XYZ file of C-alpha atoms in Angstrom:
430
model
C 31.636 303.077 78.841
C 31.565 299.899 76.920
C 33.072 299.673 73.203
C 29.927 299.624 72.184
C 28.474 303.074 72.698
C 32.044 304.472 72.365
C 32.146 302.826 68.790
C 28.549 304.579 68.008
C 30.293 307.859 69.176
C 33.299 307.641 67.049
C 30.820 306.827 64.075
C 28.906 309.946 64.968
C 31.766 312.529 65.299
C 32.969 311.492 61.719
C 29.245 312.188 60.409
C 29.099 315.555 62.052
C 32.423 316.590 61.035
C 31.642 316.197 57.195
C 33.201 312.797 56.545
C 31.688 310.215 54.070
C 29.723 307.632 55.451
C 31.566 304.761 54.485
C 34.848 306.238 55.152
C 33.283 306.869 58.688
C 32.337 303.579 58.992
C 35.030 302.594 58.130
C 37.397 304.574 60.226
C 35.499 304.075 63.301
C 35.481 300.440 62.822
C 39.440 300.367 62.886
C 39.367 302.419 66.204
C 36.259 300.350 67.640
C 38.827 297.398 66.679
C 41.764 299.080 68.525
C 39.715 299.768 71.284
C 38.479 296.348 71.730
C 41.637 294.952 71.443
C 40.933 293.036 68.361
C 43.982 292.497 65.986
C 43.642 294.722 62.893
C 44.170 291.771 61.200
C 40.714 290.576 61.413
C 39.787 293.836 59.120
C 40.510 292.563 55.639
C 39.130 288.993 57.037
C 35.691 290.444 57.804
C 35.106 292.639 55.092
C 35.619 289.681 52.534
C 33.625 288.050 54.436
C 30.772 290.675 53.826
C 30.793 291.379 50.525
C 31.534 287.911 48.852
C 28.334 286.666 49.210
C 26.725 285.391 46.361
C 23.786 287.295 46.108
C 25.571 290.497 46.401
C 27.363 289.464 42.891
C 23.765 291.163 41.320
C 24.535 294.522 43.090
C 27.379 295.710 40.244
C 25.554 293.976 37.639
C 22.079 295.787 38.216
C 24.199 299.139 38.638
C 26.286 298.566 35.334
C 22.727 297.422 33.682
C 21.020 300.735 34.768
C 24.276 302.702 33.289
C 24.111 301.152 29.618
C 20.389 301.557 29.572
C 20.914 305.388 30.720
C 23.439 305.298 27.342
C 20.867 303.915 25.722
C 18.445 306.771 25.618
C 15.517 304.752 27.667
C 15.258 307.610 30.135
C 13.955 310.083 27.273
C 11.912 307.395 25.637
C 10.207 306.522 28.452
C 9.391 310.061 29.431
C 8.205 310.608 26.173
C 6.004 307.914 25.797
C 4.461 308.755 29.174
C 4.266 312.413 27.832
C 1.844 311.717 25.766
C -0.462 309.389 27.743
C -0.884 311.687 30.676
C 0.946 314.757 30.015
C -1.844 316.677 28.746
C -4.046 316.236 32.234
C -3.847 318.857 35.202
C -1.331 316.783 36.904
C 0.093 315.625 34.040
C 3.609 316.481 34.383
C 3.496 315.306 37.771
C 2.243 312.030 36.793
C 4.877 311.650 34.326
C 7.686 312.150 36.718
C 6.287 309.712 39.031
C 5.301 306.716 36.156
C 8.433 307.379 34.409
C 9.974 307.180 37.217
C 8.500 303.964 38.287
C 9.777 302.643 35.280
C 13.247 303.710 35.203
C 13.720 302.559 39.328
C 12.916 299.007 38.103
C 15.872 299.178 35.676
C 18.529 301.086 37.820
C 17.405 299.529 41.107
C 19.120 302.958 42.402
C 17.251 306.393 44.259
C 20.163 308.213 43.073
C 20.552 307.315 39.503
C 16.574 307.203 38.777
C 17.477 311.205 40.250
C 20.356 311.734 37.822
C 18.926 309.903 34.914
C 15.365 311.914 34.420
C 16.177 315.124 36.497
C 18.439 316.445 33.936
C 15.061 316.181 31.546
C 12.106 316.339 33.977
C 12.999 319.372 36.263
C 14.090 321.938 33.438
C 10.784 320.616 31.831
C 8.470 321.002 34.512
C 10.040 324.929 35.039
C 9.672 325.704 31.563
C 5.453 324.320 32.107
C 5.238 327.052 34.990
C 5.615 324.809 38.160
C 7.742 325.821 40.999
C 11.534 324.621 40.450
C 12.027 323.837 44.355
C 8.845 321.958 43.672
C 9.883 320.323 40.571
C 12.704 319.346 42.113
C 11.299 317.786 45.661
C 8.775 315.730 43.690
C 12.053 314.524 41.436
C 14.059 313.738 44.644
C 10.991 311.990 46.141
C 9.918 309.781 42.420
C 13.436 308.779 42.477
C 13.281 306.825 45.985
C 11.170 304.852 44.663
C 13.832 303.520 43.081
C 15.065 301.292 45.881
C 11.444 299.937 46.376
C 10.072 299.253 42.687
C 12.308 295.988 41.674
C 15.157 295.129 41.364
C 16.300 296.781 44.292
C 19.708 296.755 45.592
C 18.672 297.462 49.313
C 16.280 294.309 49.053
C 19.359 292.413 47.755
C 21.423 294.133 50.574
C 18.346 292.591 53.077
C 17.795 289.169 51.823
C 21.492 288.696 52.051
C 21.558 289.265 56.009
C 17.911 288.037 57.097
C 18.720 285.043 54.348
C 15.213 285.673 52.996
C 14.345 284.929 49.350
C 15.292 287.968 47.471
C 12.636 286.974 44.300
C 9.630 287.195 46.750
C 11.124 290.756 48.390
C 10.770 291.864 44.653
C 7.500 290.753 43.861
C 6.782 292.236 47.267
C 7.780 295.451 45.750
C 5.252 296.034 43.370
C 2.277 297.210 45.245
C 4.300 299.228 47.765
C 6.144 301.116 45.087
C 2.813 302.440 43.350
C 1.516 303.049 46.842
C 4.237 305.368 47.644
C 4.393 307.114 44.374
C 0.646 308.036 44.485
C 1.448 309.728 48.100
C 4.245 311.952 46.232
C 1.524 312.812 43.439
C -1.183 313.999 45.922
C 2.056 315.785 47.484
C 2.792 317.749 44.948
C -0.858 318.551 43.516
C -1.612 320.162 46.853
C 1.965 321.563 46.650
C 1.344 323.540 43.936
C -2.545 324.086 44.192
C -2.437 327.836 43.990
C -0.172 328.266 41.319
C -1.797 329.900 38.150
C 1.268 329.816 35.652
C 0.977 325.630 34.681
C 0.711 325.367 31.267
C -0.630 321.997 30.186
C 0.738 320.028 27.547
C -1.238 319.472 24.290
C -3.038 316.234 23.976
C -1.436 313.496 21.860
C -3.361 311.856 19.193
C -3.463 307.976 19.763
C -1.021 307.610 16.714
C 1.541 309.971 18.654
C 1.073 307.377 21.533
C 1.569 304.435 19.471
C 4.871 306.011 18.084
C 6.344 306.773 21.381
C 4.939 303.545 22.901
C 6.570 301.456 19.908
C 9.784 303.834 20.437
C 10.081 303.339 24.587
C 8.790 299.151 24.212
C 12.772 298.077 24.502
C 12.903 300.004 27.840
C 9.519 298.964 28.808
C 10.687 294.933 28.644
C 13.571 295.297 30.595
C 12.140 294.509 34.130
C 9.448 292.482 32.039
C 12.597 290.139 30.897
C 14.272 290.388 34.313
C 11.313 289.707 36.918
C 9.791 287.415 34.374
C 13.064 285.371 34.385
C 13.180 285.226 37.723
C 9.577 284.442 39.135
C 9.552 282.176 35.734
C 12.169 280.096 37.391
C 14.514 280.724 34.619
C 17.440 282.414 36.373
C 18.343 283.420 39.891
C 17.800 287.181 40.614
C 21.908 287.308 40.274
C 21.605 285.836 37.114
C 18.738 287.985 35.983
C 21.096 290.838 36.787
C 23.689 289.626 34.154
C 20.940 289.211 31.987
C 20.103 292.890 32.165
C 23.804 293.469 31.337
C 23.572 291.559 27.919
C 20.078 292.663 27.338
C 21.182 296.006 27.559
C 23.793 296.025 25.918
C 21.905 294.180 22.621
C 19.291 297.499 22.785
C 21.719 300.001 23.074
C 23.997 298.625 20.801
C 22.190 296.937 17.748
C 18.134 298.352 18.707
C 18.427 301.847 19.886
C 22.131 302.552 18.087
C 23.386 304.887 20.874
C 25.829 302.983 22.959
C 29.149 303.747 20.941
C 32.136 301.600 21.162
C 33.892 304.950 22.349
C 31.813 304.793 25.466
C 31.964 301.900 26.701
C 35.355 303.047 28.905
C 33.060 305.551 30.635
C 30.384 303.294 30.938
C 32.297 300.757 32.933
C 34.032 303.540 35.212
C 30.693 304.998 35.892
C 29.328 301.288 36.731
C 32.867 300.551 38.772
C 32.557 303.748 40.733
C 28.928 303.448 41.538
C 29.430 300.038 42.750
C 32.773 300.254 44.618
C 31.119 302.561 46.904
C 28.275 300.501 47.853
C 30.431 297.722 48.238
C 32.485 299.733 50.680
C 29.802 300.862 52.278
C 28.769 297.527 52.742
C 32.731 296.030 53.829
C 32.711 298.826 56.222
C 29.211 298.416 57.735
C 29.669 295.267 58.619
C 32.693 295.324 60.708
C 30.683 298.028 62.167
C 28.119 295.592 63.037
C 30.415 292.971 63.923
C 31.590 295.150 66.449
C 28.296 295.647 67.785
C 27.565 292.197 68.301
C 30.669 291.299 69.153
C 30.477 293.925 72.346
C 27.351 292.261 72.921
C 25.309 296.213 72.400
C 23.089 294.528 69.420
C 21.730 291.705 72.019
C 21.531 294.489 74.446
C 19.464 296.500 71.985
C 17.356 294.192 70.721
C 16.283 292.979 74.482
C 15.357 296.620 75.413
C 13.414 297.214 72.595
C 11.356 294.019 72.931
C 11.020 294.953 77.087
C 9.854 298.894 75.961
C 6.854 297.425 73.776
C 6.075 294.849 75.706
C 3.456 292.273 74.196
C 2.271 295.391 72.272
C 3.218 294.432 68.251
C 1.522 297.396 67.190
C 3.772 299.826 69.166
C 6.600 297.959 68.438
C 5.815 298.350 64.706
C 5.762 302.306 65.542
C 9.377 302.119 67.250
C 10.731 299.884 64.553
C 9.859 302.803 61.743
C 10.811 305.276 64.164
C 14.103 303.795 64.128
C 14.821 303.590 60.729
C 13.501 306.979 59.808
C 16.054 308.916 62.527
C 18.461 306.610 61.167
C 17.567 307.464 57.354
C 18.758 310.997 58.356
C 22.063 310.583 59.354
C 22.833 307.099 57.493
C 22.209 306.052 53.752
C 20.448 302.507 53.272
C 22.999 300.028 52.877
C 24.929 301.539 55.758
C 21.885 301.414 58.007
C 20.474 298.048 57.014
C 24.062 296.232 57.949
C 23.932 298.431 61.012
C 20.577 297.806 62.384
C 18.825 295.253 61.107
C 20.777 292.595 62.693
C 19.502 294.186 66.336
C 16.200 294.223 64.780
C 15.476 290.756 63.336
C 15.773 289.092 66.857
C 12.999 291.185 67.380
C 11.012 290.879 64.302
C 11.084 287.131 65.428
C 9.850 287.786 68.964
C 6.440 289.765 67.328
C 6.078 287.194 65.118
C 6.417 289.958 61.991
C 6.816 288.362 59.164
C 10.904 289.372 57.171
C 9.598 289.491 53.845
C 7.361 292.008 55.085
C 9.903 293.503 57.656
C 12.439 293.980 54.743
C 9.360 295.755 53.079
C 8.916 298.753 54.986
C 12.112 299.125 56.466
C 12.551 299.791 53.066
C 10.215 302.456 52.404
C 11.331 303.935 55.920
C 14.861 304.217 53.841
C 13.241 305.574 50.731
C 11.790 308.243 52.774
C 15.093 309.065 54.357
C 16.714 309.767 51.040
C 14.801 312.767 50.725
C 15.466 313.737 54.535
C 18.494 316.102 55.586
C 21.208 316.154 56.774
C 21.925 313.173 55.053
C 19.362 312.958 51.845
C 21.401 312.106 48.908
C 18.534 311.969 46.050
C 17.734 316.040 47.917
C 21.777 316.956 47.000
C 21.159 315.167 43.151
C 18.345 316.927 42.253
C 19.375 320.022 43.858
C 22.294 319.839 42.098
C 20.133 319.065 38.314
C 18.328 322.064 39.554
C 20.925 324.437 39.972
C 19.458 325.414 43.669
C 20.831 325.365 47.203
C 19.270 323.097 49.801
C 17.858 325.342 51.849
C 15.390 325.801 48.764
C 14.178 322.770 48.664
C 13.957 321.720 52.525
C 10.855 323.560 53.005
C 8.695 321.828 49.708
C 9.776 318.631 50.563
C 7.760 318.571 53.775
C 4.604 317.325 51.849
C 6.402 314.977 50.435
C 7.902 313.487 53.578
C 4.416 313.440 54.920
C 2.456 311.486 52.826
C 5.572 309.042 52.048
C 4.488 308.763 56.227
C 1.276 307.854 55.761
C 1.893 305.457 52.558
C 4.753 303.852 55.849
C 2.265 303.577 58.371
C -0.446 301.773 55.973
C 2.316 299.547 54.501
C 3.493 299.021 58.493
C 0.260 298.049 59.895
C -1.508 296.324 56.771
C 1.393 293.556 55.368
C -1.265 291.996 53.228
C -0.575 295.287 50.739
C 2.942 293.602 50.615
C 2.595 290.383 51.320
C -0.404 290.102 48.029
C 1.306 289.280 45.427
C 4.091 287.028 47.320
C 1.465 285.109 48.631
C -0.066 284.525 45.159
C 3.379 283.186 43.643
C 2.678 280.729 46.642
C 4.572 282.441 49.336
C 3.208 281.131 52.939
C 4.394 284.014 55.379
């Protein structure tokens, strides 16, 4: 048994037995090393190497942006103001979990955080309005995945930085996906809660009430305007357009919106410095996981198999490549398996001739979709927490959901011009 498979063994145990992911990537990685009969010393060495790329410099700075603006009261403003513009329909609370959270996912950049930002106010909402609160809380799970697909997005920064693809054209390749996919979790929860007589509607707002909440949420609203207008503007670098969501956010919260106290600021930056240190250990040990792989010569291995299985069939290929990543999306979260598997897949991606901006695209979605898929569906244990209710509660209603974020996959999979439009307008030529 090569070190290889015994390395993807190791890796597994740890899952199984309860252990983070990155400490069991991490741990397994130091055995894998041992077993190899690599020098331990090469640990430290490779996981600097990982994580001091440049581009991964915006990851903490679109995380600690995302915290100041949740200080800042835009989650409630923004819900509010999309309260009152659709709130009052039959789907309307449903709508306004998915816009609002739409919104929010392009200032956080997070599935997670969009979760823990707007659950706290959404799901005790949507209970109180007569929906089902395993419901409630599957469609809240499900909005807040979009989080990594709606730019910024930290798993398209996580991409770009290992298929060296331009990260500002896997934003703007974002867009149309991201409303794609959050119309699928509407249509999921409409049918999801089709028979139920106890929703109470809201009342309708007058177009004053709009214009109040609209003038009151406009702050929040310009933050990915400022950010992805930078950046496709050719003003800053998407790193840089991360700091600039630092500053800007800390101008509205401070001096605009008055809530972000000098007394906070402590907890703000040890709620940013958590949140990042993990992903950036996820990321250090993921990639001596990786190294391993190649190094044992299992990710050339893989990549050739794969490529003999389909064939010269692309479209089947296409199928195993979202197969893949949605297996993987249950045991692994995104980072962890994009610096696992994408480096056997991009060998192949080159072989079919499919196009990385586009890869990166629904790979992503096909991680999106495993947030919300046990055993390992972290934005499911968020809201489920927010929702005082035990897993097993939810598992059941979020089986809509999982099935139309499917179908929103497969069209996204086999039609790249959905994700390739806009790119291609700012003059991309894949």
């Amino acid at each position: 048994m090569n070190t290889g498979v015994l390395l993807l063994i190791i890796f597994f145990i740890f899952i199984f037995a309860n252990v983070p992911i990155a400490v069991s990537l991490a741990l397994s990685a130091i055995i894998g090393l041992k077993i190899a009969g690599f020098s331990l010393d090469m640990y430290p060495s490779i996981m600097y190497t990982a994580v001091s790329k440049f581009v991964l410099l915006a990851i903490p700075f679109f995380i600690l942006a995302g915290v100041i603006m949740e200080y800042a009261g835009i989650s409630k403003r923004l819900i509010k103001f999309a309260m009152t513009c659709v709130g009052h329909t039959k789907s309307g609370l449903i709508s306004v979990v998915v816009v609002t959270s739409c919104f929010f996912a392009a200032i956080s950049g997070s599935g997670p955080a969009t979760v823990a930002a707007l659950g706290g106010i959404l799901i005790p909402a949507m209970d109180e309005a007569g929906y089902d609160k395993a419901v409630a809380s599957a469609l809240m799970a499900s909005a807040g995945a979009i989080g990594i697909i709606i730019p910024p997005s930290i798993a398209f920064v996580v991409y770009a930085s290992i298929a060296e693809v331009s990260v500002g054209m896997l934003f703007l390749a974002g867009f149309l996906p991201g409303i794609l996919v959050g119309i699928s979790y509407v249509v999921a929860a409409v049918w999801s809660e089709r028979k139920n007589t106890n929703i109470i509607r809201m009342p309708k707002a007058s177009w004053k009430e709009r214009w109040v909440a609209f003038k009151d949420a406009f702050w929040g609203i310009m933050t990915p305007v400022i950010i992805l207008g930078g950046i496709y503007g050719g003003i800053f670098t998407p790193t840089e357009a991360a700091g600039v969501a630092v500053i800007y956010g800390l101008v509205v919260g401070i001096f605009i919106y008055r809530e972000v106290k000098l007394r906070e600021f402590w907890n703000i930056f040890v709620d940013a410095g958590v949140s990042s240190a993990t992903v950036m250990f996820i990321i250090a040990g993921a990639s001596i996981f990786g190294w391993l792989l190649n190094a044992d010569n299992i990710a050339t291995a893989a990549s050739n198999g794969l490529i003999a299985l389909a064939g010269d069939n692309k479209l089947l290929m296409l199928l195993i490549i979202d197969i893949i990543f949605l297996i993987a999306g249950c045991f692994l979260d995104g980072n962890s398996a994009i610096y696992v598997i994408v480096p056997i897949m991009i060998p192949v991606a080159r072989v079919f001739n499919i196009d990385l901006i586009h890869f990166g695209l629904f790979l992503t979605v096909n991680i999106a979709i495993g947030l919300i898929t046990p055993p390992v569906g972290i934005d499911l244990y968020v809201a489920c927490s927010i929702a005082d209710i035990s897993v097993t509660d939810i598992i059941k209603k979020i089986i809509p959901f999982v099935i139309c974020g499917i179908v929103a996959l497969l069209l996204l999979t086999y039609f790249p011009s959905i994700s390739l439009f806009l790119p291609r307008l700012a003059g991309y030529a894949g």
